[in-house]
PDB file of C-alpha atoms in Angstrom:
ATOM      1  CA  ASP H   1     261.375  84.529  28.560  1.00  0.00           C
ATOM      2  CA  ILE H   2     259.789  82.518  31.425  1.00  0.00           C
ATOM      3  CA  ILE H   3     262.809  80.139  31.592  1.00  0.00           C
ATOM      4  CA  ARG H   4     265.290  83.006  31.457  1.00  0.00           C
ATOM      5  CA  THR H   5     263.442  84.800  34.245  1.00  0.00           C
ATOM      6  CA  LEU H   6     263.074  81.678  36.501  1.00  0.00           C
ATOM      7  CA  ILE H   7     266.708  80.438  35.760  1.00  0.00           C
ATOM      8  CA  GLY H   8     267.714  83.848  37.373  1.00  0.00           C
ATOM      9  CA  TRP H   9     266.563  82.364  40.697  1.00  0.00           C
ATOM     10  CA  SER H  10     269.284  80.497  42.718  1.00  0.00           C
ATOM     11  CA  LEU H  11     269.567  76.827  42.208  1.00  0.00           C
ATOM     12  CA  GLU H  12     268.681  76.422  45.832  1.00  0.00           C
ATOM     13  CA  GLN H  13     265.521  78.245  45.477  1.00  0.00           C
ATOM     14  CA  ARG H  14     264.467  76.299  42.376  1.00  0.00           C
ATOM     15  CA  GLU H  15     265.239  72.936  43.905  1.00  0.00           C
ATOM     16  CA  ALA H  16     263.151  73.933  47.013  1.00  0.00           C
ATOM     17  CA  ALA H  17     260.046  73.865  44.791  1.00  0.00           C
ATOM     18  CA  LEU H  18     258.427  70.431  45.357  1.00  0.00           C
ATOM     19  CA  GLU H  19     255.230  70.772  43.447  1.00  0.00           C
ATOM     20  CA  VAL H  20     253.914  73.152  40.675  1.00  0.00           C
ATOM     21  CA  SER H  21     250.243  73.297  39.626  1.00  0.00           C
ATOM     22  CA  VAL H  22     249.687  74.394  36.042  1.00  0.00           C
ATOM     23  CA  ASP H  23     247.179  73.758  33.254  1.00  0.00           C
ATOM     24  CA  MET H  24     247.850  70.919  30.707  1.00  0.00           C
ATOM     25  CA  TRP H  25     249.548  73.165  28.006  1.00  0.00           C
ATOM     26  CA  GLY H  26     252.814  71.303  27.141  1.00  0.00           C
ATOM     27  CA  GLY H  27     254.801  74.472  27.389  1.00  0.00           C
ATOM     28  CA  PHE H  28     254.340  74.741  31.131  1.00  0.00           C
ATOM     29  CA  THR H  29     255.415  71.142  31.627  1.00  0.00           C
ATOM     30  CA  ARG H  30     258.643  71.712  29.735  1.00  0.00           C
ATOM     31  CA  VAL H  31     259.480  74.823  31.676  1.00  0.00           C
ATOM     32  CA  ILE H  32     258.852  73.212  34.993  1.00  0.00           C
ATOM     33  CA  GLN H  33     260.931  70.225  34.149  1.00  0.00           C
ATOM     34  CA  LYS H  34     263.775  72.389  32.975  1.00  0.00           C
ATOM     35  CA  VAL H  35     263.647  74.938  35.764  1.00  0.00           C
ATOM     36  CA  PHE H  36     262.394  73.090  38.862  1.00  0.00           C
ATOM     37  CA  PRO H  37     264.252  69.712  39.014  1.00  0.00           C
ATOM     38  CA  ASN H  38     262.544  68.356  42.187  1.00  0.00           C
ATOM     39  CA  ALA H  39     259.013  69.702  41.358  1.00  0.00           C
ATOM     40  CA  ARG H  40     256.155  67.238  40.966  1.00  0.00           C
ATOM     41  CA  ILE H  41     253.877  68.552  38.159  1.00  0.00           C
ATOM     42  CA  THR H  42     250.293  68.724  39.137  1.00  0.00           C
ATOM     43  CA  TYR H  43     247.588  69.478  36.541  1.00  0.00           C
ATOM     44  CA  ASP H  44     245.152  71.893  38.024  1.00  0.00           C
ATOM     45  CA  ARG H  45     241.855  70.460  38.862  1.00  0.00           C
ATOM     46  CA  PHE H  46     239.873  73.416  37.451  1.00  0.00           C
ATOM     47  CA  HIS H  47     241.494  72.958  34.009  1.00  0.00           C
ATOM     48  CA  VAL H  48     240.838  69.257  34.092  1.00  0.00           C
ATOM     49  CA  MET H  49     237.208  69.769  34.949  1.00  0.00           C
ATOM     50  CA  LYS H  50     236.970  72.479  32.347  1.00  0.00           C
ATOM     51  CA  ILE H  51     237.725  70.019  29.477  1.00  0.00           C
ATOM     52  CA  VAL H  52     234.872  67.709  30.703  1.00  0.00           C
ATOM     53  CA  ASN H  53     232.469  70.681  31.097  1.00  0.00           C
ATOM     54  CA  GLU H  54     233.276  71.885  27.562  1.00  0.00           C
ATOM     55  CA  GLU H  55     232.394  68.420  26.120  1.00  0.00           C
ATOM     56  CA  LEU H  56     229.208  68.313  28.209  1.00  0.00           C
ATOM     57  CA  ASN H  57     228.269  71.788  26.703  1.00  0.00           C
ATOM     58  CA  THR H  58     228.884  70.340  23.154  1.00  0.00           C
ATOM     59  CA  ILE H  59     226.323  67.629  24.025  1.00  0.00           C
ATOM     60  CA  ARG H  60     224.032  70.290  25.362  1.00  0.00           C
ATOM     61  CA  LYS H  61     224.148  72.198  22.114  1.00  0.00           C
ATOM     62  CA  GLN H  62     223.498  68.959  20.179  1.00  0.00           C
ATOM     63  CA  CYS H  63     220.317  68.577  22.240  1.00  0.00           C
ATOM     64  CA  LYS H  64     219.254  72.223  21.700  1.00  0.00           C
ATOM     65  CA  ASN H  65     216.085  71.475  19.697  1.00  0.00           C
ATOM     66  CA  LYS H  66     214.744  69.281  22.501  1.00  0.00           C
ATOM     67  CA  ILE H  67     215.519  71.591  25.445  1.00  0.00           C
ATOM     68  CA  GLU H  68     214.753  75.023  23.794  1.00  0.00           C
ATOM     69  CA  LYS H  69     211.036  74.361  24.006  1.00  0.00           C
ATOM     70  CA  LEU H  70     211.174  74.096  27.773  1.00  0.00           C
ATOM     71  CA  LYS H  71     211.623  77.885  28.279  1.00  0.00           C
ATOM     72  CA  ILE H  72     213.980  77.283  31.148  1.00  0.00           C
ATOM     73  CA  LYS H  73     216.694  79.970  31.486  1.00  0.00           C
ATOM     74  CA  HIS H  74     220.337  79.366  32.074  1.00  0.00           C
ATOM     75  CA  ILE H  75     220.451  75.689  31.104  1.00  0.00           C
ATOM     76  CA  LYS H  76     224.174  75.801  30.434  1.00  0.00           C
ATOM     77  CA  TYR H  77     224.674  77.101  33.966  1.00  0.00           C
ATOM     78  CA  LEU H  78     222.524  74.408  35.451  1.00  0.00           C
ATOM     79  CA  LEU H  79     224.542  71.655  33.691  1.00  0.00           C
ATOM     80  CA  MET H  80     227.930  73.253  34.628  1.00  0.00           C
ATOM     81  CA  LYS H  81     227.307  74.072  38.255  1.00  0.00           C
ATOM     82  CA  ASN H  82     228.099  71.456  40.819  1.00  0.00           C
ATOM     83  CA  ASN H  83     224.927  69.539  41.585  1.00  0.00           C
ATOM     84  CA  LYS H  84     225.415  69.885  45.340  1.00  0.00           C
ATOM     85  CA  ASP H  85     225.429  73.663  44.955  1.00  0.00           C
ATOM     86  CA  LEU H  86     222.071  73.932  43.166  1.00  0.00           C
ATOM     87  CA  ASN H  87     219.035  75.226  45.027  1.00  0.00           C
ATOM     88  CA  GLU H  88     215.681  73.406  44.999  1.00  0.00           C
ATOM     89  CA  GLU H  89     214.246  75.298  42.077  1.00  0.00           C
ATOM     90  CA  GLN H  90     217.479  74.813  40.014  1.00  0.00           C
ATOM     91  CA  ARG H  91     217.346  71.044  40.872  1.00  0.00           C
ATOM     92  CA  ASN H  92     213.817  70.821  39.583  1.00  0.00           C
ATOM     93  CA  ASN H  93     214.666  72.731  36.349  1.00  0.00           C
ATOM     94  CA  LEU H  94     217.648  70.531  35.848  1.00  0.00           C
ATOM     95  CA  LYS H  95     215.534  67.371  36.214  1.00  0.00           C
ATOM     96  CA  ILE H  96     213.094  68.717  33.563  1.00  0.00           C
ATOM     97  CA  VAL H  97     216.012  69.408  31.194  1.00  0.00           C
ATOM     98  CA  LEU H  98     217.660  66.056  31.693  1.00  0.00           C
ATOM     99  CA  ASP H  99     214.379  64.270  31.159  1.00  0.00           C
ATOM    100  CA  CYS H 100     214.420  65.670  27.563  1.00  0.00           C
ATOM    101  CA  SER H 101     217.399  63.616  26.550  1.00  0.00           C
ATOM    102  CA  GLN H 102     218.894  60.369  27.912  1.00  0.00           C
ATOM    103  CA  ARG H 103     222.231  61.163  26.259  1.00  0.00           C
ATOM    104  CA  LEU H 104     222.324  64.598  28.027  1.00  0.00           C
ATOM    105  CA  LYS H 105     221.312  62.961  31.304  1.00  0.00           C
ATOM    106  CA  ASP H 106     223.991  60.233  31.046  1.00  0.00           C
ATOM    107  CA  ALA H 107     226.698  62.745  30.158  1.00  0.00           C
ATOM    108  CA  TYR H 108     225.625  65.011  33.016  1.00  0.00           C
ATOM    109  CA  PHE H 109     225.810  62.283  35.662  1.00  0.00           C
ATOM    110  CA  LEU H 110     229.219  61.162  34.338  1.00  0.00           C
ATOM    111  CA  LYS H 111     230.435  64.795  34.734  1.00  0.00           C
ATOM    112  CA  GLU H 112     229.135  64.807  38.299  1.00  0.00           C
ATOM    113  CA  GLU H 113     230.920  61.331  38.899  1.00  0.00           C
ATOM    114  CA  PHE H 114     234.092  62.803  37.578  1.00  0.00           C
ATOM    115  CA  ARG H 115     233.859  65.820  39.875  1.00  0.00           C
ATOM    116  CA  GLU H 116     233.150  63.483  42.799  1.00  0.00           C
ATOM    117  CA  ILE H 117     236.446  61.819  42.182  1.00  0.00           C
ATOM    118  CA  TYR H 118     238.086  65.177  43.034  1.00  0.00           C
ATOM    119  CA  GLU H 119     235.822  65.699  45.974  1.00  0.00           C
ATOM    120  CA  THR H 120     236.632  62.434  47.754  1.00  0.00           C
ATOM    121  CA  HIS H 121     239.674  61.834  49.743  1.00  0.00           C
ATOM    122  CA  GLN H 122     242.006  59.166  48.296  1.00  0.00           C
ATOM    123  CA  THR H 123     245.578  58.425  47.400  1.00  0.00           C
ATOM    124  CA  PRO H 124     246.867  59.064  43.914  1.00  0.00           C
ATOM    125  CA  GLU H 125     246.827  55.363  43.212  1.00  0.00           C
ATOM    126  CA  GLU H 126     243.183  55.125  44.191  1.00  0.00           C
ATOM    127  CA  ALA H 127     242.428  58.205  42.169  1.00  0.00           C
ATOM    128  CA  GLU H 128     244.010  56.631  39.073  1.00  0.00           C
ATOM    129  CA  ILE H 129     241.891  53.475  39.422  1.00  0.00           C
ATOM    130  CA  LEU H 130     238.754  55.651  39.692  1.00  0.00           C
ATOM    131  CA  LEU H 131     239.705  57.796  36.738  1.00  0.00           C
ATOM    132  CA  GLN H 132     240.438  54.624  34.609  1.00  0.00           C
ATOM    133  CA  GLU H 133     236.977  53.269  35.555  1.00  0.00           C
ATOM    134  CA  TRP H 134     235.303  56.479  34.765  1.00  0.00           C
ATOM    135  CA  MET H 135     237.114  56.719  31.347  1.00  0.00           C
ATOM    136  CA  LYS H 136     235.700  53.300  30.378  1.00  0.00           C
ATOM    137  CA  LYS H 137     232.131  54.287  31.310  1.00  0.00           C
ATOM    138  CA  ALA H 138     232.490  57.783  29.740  1.00  0.00           C
ATOM    139  CA  ALA H 139     234.040  56.725  26.355  1.00  0.00           C
ATOM    140  CA  LYS H 140     230.747  57.027  24.639  1.00  0.00           C
ATOM    141  CA  PHE H 141     230.365  60.738  25.675  1.00  0.00           C
ATOM    142  CA  TYR H 142     233.803  62.214  26.419  1.00  0.00           C
ATOM    143  CA  ASN H 143     236.282  61.085  23.680  1.00  0.00           C
ATOM    144  CA  ASP H 144     238.260  64.286  23.579  1.00  0.00           C
ATOM    145  CA  SER H 145     238.447  64.642  27.334  1.00  0.00           C
ATOM    146  CA  ILE H 146     239.516  61.108  27.806  1.00  0.00           C
ATOM    147  CA  LYS H 147     242.373  61.591  25.332  1.00  0.00           C
ATOM    148  CA  THR H 148     243.602  64.522  27.287  1.00  0.00           C
ATOM    149  CA  ILE H 149     243.120  62.759  30.601  1.00  0.00           C
ATOM    150  CA  LYS H 150     245.126  59.752  29.409  1.00  0.00           C
ATOM    151  CA  ASN H 151     247.920  61.915  28.107  1.00  0.00           C
ATOM    152  CA  HIS H 152     248.161  63.770  31.417  1.00  0.00           C
ATOM    153  CA  LEU H 153     247.086  61.095  33.884  1.00  0.00           C
ATOM    154  CA  GLN H 154     250.170  61.145  36.100  1.00  0.00           C
ATOM    155  CA  GLY H 155     250.036  64.883  36.609  1.00  0.00           C
ATOM    156  CA  ILE H 156     246.233  64.671  37.253  1.00  0.00           C
ATOM    157  CA  CYS H 157     246.731  62.052  39.895  1.00  0.00           C
ATOM    158  CA  ASN H 158     249.404  64.074  41.444  1.00  0.00           C
ATOM    159  CA  TYR H 159     246.607  66.459  42.610  1.00  0.00           C
ATOM    160  CA  PHE H 160     245.741  63.823  45.209  1.00  0.00           C
ATOM    161  CA  TYR H 161     248.928  64.072  47.020  1.00  0.00           C
ATOM    162  CA  ASP H 162     248.517  67.534  48.552  1.00  0.00           C
ATOM    163  CA  ARG H 163     245.416  68.904  46.533  1.00  0.00           C
ATOM    164  CA  VAL H 164     247.460  71.811  45.193  1.00  0.00           C
ATOM    165  CA  THR H 165     245.729  74.098  42.669  1.00  0.00           C
ATOM    166  CA  SER H 166     246.754  77.190  40.718  1.00  0.00           C
ATOM    167  CA  GLY H 167     243.566  79.011  41.918  1.00  0.00           C
ATOM    168  CA  MET H 168     245.388  81.850  43.664  1.00  0.00           C
ATOM    169  CA  MET H 169     247.574  82.588  40.520  1.00  0.00           C
ATOM    170  CA  GLU H 170     244.453  82.381  38.397  1.00  0.00           C
ATOM    171  CA  GLY H 171     242.804  84.915  40.635  1.00  0.00           C
ATOM    172  CA  ILE H 172     245.736  87.256  40.356  1.00  0.00           C
ATOM    173  CA  ASN H 173     245.725  86.928  36.568  1.00  0.00           C
ATOM    174  CA  ASN H 174     242.063  87.776  36.505  1.00  0.00           C
ATOM    175  CA  LYS H 175     242.529  90.851  38.518  1.00  0.00           C
ATOM    176  CA  ILE H 176     245.402  92.011  36.244  1.00  0.00           C
ATOM    177  CA  LYS H 177     243.088  91.467  33.159  1.00  0.00           C
ATOM    178  CA  LEU H 178     240.317  93.446  34.910  1.00  0.00           C
ATOM    179  CA  ILE H 179     242.529  96.242  35.661  1.00  0.00           C
ATOM    180  CA  LYS H 180     243.781  96.320  32.095  1.00  0.00           C
ATOM    181  CA  ARG H 181     240.106  96.273  30.770  1.00  0.00           C
ATOM    182  CA  GLN H 182     239.110  99.049  33.097  1.00  0.00           C
ATOM    183  CA  ALA H 183     242.204 101.080  31.895  1.00  0.00           C
ATOM    184  CA  TYR H 184     241.058 100.375  28.308  1.00  0.00           C
ATOM    185  CA  GLY H 185     244.194  98.302  27.641  1.00  0.00           C
TER     186      GLY H 185
END
């Protein structure tokens, strides 16, 4: 259905699309390749970061017995939020949590290092080198993420050309879902 709809656009319009940002689901990639012949495929930063965060959350769950005793609320939130966005109290709580488990601490700082690759300004080639280095260091903690990153490395590095994301489209989709929920389906 998506291909049929997009093929309805003129070839001139479709050839004018030079970059498309999507998540890493293979179906999207195939659609873009078929419909937009000149488009560079960029895998959305949010979705790449999400796979790393999900694996960090798995490690958090494995350390649950150690960190439950702390009586600190919103531990998952502390781990997932960008470190630079934490306030002083949150940073102190995060330090207490991370001091309970070296494995969780290492995984957390690797997640932050991965995020920092996106934050720094570099070429796609430099980003690829940094990502390769990160994958070597992170292999002990992020096996599933690394497999996905390796399989989509070119599209992930394409982000560093123009830093295009699909954030606006995600926002529109969330508004549509909210309207549907408010309308009870």
